PDB file of C-alpha atoms in Angstrom:
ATOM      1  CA  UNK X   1     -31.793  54.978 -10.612  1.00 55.00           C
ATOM      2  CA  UNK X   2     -30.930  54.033  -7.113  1.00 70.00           C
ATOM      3  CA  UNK X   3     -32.045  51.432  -5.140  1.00 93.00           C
ATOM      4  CA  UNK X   4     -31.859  49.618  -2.229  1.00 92.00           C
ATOM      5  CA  UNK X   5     -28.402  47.444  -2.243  1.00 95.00           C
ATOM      6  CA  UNK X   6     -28.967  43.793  -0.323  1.00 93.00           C
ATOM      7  CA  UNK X   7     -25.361  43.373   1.024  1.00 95.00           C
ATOM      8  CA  UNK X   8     -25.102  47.132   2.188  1.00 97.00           C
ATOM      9  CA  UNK X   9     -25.397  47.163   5.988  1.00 97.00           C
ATOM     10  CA  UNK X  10     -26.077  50.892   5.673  1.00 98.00           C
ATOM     11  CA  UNK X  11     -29.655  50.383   3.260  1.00 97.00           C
ATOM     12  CA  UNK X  12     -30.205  47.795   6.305  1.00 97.00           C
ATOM     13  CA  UNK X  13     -29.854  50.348   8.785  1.00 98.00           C
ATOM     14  CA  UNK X  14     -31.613  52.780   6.763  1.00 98.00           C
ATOM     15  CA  UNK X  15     -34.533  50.886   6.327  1.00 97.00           C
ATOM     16  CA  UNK X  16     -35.245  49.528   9.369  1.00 96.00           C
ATOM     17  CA  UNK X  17     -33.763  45.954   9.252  1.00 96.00           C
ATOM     18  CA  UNK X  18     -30.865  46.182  11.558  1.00 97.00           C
ATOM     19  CA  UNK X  19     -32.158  48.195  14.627  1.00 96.00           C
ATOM     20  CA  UNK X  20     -30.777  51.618  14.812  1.00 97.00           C
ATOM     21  CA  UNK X  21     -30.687  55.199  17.672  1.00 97.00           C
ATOM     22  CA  UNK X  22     -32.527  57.193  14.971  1.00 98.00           C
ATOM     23  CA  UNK X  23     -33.448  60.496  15.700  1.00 98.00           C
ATOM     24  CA  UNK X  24     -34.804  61.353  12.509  1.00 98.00           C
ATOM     25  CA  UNK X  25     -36.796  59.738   9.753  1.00 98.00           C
ATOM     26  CA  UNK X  26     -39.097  61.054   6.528  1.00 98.00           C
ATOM     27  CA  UNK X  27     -39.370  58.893   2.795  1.00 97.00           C
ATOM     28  CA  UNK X  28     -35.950  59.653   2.270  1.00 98.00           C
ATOM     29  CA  UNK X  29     -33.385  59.453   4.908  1.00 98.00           C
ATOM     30  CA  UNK X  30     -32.509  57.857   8.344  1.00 98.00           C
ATOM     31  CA  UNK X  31     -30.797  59.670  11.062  1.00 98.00           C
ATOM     32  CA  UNK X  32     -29.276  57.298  13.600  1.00 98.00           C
ATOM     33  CA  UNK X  33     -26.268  58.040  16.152  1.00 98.00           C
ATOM     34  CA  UNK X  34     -23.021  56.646  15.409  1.00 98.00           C
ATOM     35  CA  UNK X  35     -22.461  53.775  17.042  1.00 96.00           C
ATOM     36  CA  UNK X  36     -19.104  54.133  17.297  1.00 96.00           C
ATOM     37  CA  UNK X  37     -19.204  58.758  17.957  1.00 97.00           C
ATOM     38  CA  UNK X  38     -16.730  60.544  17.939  1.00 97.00           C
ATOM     39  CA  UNK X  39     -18.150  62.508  20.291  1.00 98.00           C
ATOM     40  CA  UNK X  40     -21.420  62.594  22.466  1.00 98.00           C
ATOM     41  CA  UNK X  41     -24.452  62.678  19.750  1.00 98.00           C
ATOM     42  CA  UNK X  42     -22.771  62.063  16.994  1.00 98.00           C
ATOM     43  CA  UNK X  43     -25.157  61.307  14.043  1.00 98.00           C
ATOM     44  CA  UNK X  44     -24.957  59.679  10.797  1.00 98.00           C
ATOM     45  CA  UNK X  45     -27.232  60.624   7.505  1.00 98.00           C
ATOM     46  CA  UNK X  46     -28.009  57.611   6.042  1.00 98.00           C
ATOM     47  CA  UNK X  47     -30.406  57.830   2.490  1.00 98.00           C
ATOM     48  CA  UNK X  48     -33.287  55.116   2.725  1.00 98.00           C
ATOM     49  CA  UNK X  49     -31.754  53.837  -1.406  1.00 97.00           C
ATOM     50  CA  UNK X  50     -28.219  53.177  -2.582  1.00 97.00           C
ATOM     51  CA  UNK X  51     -25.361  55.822  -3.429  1.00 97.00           C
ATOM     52  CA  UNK X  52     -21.990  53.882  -2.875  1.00 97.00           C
ATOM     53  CA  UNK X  53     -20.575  58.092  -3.003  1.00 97.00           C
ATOM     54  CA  UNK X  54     -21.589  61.573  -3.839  1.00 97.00           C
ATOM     55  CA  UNK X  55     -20.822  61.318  -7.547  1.00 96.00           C
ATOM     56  CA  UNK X  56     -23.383  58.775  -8.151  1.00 95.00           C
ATOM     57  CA  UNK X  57     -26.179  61.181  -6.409  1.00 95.00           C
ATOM     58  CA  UNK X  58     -28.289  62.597  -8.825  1.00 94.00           C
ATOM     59  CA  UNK X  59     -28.744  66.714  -8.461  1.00 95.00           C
ATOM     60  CA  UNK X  60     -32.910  66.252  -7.029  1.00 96.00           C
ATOM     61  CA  UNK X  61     -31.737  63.937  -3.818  1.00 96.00           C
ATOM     62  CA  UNK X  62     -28.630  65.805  -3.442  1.00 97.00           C
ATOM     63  CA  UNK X  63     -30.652  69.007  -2.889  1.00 97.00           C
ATOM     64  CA  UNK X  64     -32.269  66.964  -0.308  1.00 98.00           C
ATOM     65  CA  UNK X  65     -29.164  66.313   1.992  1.00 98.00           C
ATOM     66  CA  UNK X  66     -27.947  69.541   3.309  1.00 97.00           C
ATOM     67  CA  UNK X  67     -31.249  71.154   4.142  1.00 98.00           C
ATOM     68  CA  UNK X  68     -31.276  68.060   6.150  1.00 98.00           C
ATOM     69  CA  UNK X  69     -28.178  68.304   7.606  1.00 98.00           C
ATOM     70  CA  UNK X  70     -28.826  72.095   8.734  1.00 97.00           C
ATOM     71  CA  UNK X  71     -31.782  71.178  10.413  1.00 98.00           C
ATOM     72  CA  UNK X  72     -29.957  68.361  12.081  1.00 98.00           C
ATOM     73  CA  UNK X  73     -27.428  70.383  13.202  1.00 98.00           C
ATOM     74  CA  UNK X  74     -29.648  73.372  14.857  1.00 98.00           C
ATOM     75  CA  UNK X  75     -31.758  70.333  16.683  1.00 98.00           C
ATOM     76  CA  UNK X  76     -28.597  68.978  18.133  1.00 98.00           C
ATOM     77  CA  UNK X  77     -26.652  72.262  19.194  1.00 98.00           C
ATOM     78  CA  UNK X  78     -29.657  73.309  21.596  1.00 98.00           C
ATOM     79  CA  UNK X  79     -30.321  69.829  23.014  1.00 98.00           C
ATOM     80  CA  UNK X  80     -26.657  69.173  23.538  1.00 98.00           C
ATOM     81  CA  UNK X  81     -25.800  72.136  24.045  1.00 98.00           C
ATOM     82  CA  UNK X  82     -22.065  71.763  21.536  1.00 98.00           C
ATOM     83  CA  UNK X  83     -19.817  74.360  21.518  1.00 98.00           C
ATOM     84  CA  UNK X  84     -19.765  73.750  17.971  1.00 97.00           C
ATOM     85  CA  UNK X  85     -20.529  71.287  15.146  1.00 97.00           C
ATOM     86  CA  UNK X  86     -18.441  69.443  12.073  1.00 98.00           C
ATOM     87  CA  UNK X  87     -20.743  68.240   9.058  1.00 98.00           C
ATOM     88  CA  UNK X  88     -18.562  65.716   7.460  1.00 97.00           C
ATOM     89  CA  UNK X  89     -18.739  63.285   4.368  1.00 98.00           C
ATOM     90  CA  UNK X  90     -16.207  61.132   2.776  1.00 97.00           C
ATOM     91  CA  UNK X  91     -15.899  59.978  -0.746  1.00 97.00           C
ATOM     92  CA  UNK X  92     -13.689  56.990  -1.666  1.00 97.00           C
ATOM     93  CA  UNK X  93     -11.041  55.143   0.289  1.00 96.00           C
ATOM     94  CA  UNK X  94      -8.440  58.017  -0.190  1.00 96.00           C
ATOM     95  CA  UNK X  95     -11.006  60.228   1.753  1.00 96.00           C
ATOM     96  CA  UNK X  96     -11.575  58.534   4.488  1.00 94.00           C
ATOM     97  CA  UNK X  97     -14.905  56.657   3.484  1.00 96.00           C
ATOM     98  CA  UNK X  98     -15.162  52.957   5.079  1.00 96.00           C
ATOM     99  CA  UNK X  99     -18.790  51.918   4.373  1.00 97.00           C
ATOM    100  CA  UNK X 100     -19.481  52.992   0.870  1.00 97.00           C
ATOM    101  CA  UNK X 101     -23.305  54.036   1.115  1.00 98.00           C
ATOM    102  CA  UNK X 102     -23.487  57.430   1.037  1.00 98.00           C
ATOM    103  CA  UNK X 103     -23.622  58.995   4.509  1.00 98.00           C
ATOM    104  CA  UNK X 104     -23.359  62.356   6.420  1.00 98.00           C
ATOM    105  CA  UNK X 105     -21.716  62.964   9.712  1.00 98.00           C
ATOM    106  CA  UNK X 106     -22.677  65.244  12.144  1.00 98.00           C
ATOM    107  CA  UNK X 107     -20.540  65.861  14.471  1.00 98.00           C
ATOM    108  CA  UNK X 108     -21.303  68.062  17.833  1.00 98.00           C
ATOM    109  CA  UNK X 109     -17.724  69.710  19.433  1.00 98.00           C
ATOM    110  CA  UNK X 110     -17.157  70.295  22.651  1.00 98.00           C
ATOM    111  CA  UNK X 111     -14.596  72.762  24.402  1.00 97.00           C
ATOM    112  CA  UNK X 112     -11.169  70.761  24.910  1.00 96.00           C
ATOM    113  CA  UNK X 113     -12.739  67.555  23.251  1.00 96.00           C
ATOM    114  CA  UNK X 114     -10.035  65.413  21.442  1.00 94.00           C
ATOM    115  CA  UNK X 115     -11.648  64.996  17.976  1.00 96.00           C
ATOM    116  CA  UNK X 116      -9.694  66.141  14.846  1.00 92.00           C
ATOM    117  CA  UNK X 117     -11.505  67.093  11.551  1.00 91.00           C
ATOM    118  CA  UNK X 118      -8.509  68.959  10.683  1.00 87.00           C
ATOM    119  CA  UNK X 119      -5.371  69.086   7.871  1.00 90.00           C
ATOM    120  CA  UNK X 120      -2.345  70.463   7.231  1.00 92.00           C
ATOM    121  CA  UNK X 121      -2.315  73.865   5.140  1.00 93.00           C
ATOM    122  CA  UNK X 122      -0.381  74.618   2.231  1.00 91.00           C
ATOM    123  CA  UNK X 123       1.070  77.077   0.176  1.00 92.00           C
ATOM    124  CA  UNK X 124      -1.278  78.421  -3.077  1.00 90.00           C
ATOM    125  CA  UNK X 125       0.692  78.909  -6.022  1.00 91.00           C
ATOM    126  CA  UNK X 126      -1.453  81.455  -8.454  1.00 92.00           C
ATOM    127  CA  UNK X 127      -0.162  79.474 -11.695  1.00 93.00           C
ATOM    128  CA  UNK X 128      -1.236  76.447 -10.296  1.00 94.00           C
ATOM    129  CA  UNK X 129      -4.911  77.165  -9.202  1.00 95.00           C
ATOM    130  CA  UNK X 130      -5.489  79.017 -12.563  1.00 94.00           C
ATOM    131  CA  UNK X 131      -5.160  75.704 -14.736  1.00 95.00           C
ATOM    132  CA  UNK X 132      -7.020  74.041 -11.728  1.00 95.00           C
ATOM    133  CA  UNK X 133      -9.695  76.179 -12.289  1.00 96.00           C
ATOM    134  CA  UNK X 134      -9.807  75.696 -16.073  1.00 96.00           C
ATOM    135  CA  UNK X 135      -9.483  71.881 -15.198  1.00 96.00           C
ATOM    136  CA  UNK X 136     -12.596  71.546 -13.312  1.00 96.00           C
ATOM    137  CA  UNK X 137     -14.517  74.237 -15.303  1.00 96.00           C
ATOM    138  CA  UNK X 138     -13.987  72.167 -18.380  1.00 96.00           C
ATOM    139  CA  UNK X 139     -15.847  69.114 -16.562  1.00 95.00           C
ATOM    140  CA  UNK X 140     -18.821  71.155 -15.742  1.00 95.00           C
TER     141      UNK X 140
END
């Protein structure tokens, strides 16, 4: 069961200890703005308990997050008026996470801005996603 975690800054932002920009709030979740954006009203979910990443979320709160995020995101393209939006979230080091509470970013793009959600593409070699796929399917 999660909880609140005393030495995560994030449950203190969550839950009112540390002073936030929130824009949203219910029983659940937080919504502040990134104090550090990478662009102009960029927002951060933050759950009010403790999930270091998304594997530790169980399937009820999970269900929770991306109605959430949809919400967010239709809120913030007609009062910012974005030319787009990202809807990001990191798990684990290797990902790109640095505070490890779960969190969602919402990002709002802008024409010409200079922020990169992006990657370099590959080539897909059939063999190789076939035993991926019976990899992953065996873990579900």
């Amino acid at each position: 069961m999660a909880k609140i975690k005393e030495d995560c800054i994030f449950c203190k932002i969550a839950n009112g200890q540390i002073p936030s920009n929130s824009v949203y709030e219910d029983e659940d979740f937080n919504v502040i703005l990134d104090i550090s954006p990478a662009s102009k009203g960029h927002a951060l979910i933050l759950p009010k308990v403790h999930y270091d990443n998304a594997y530790e979320m169980d399937e009820a709160f999970a269900a929770k997050v991306f109605p959430l995020a949809t919400k967010l995101a239709g809120a913030m393209k007609k009062a910012l008026n974005c030319d787009g939006l990202n809807i990001v979230q990191n798990n684990e080091e290797a990902a790109g996470q640095t505070v490890f509470h779960f969190h969602m970013h919402l990002i709002p793009r802008y024409e010409g801005d200079e922020v990169d959600v992006t990657w370099k593409q590959h080539e897909s070699v059939a063999e190789e996603q076939s035993e991926i796929v019976k990899q992953i399917q065996k873990e579900l």
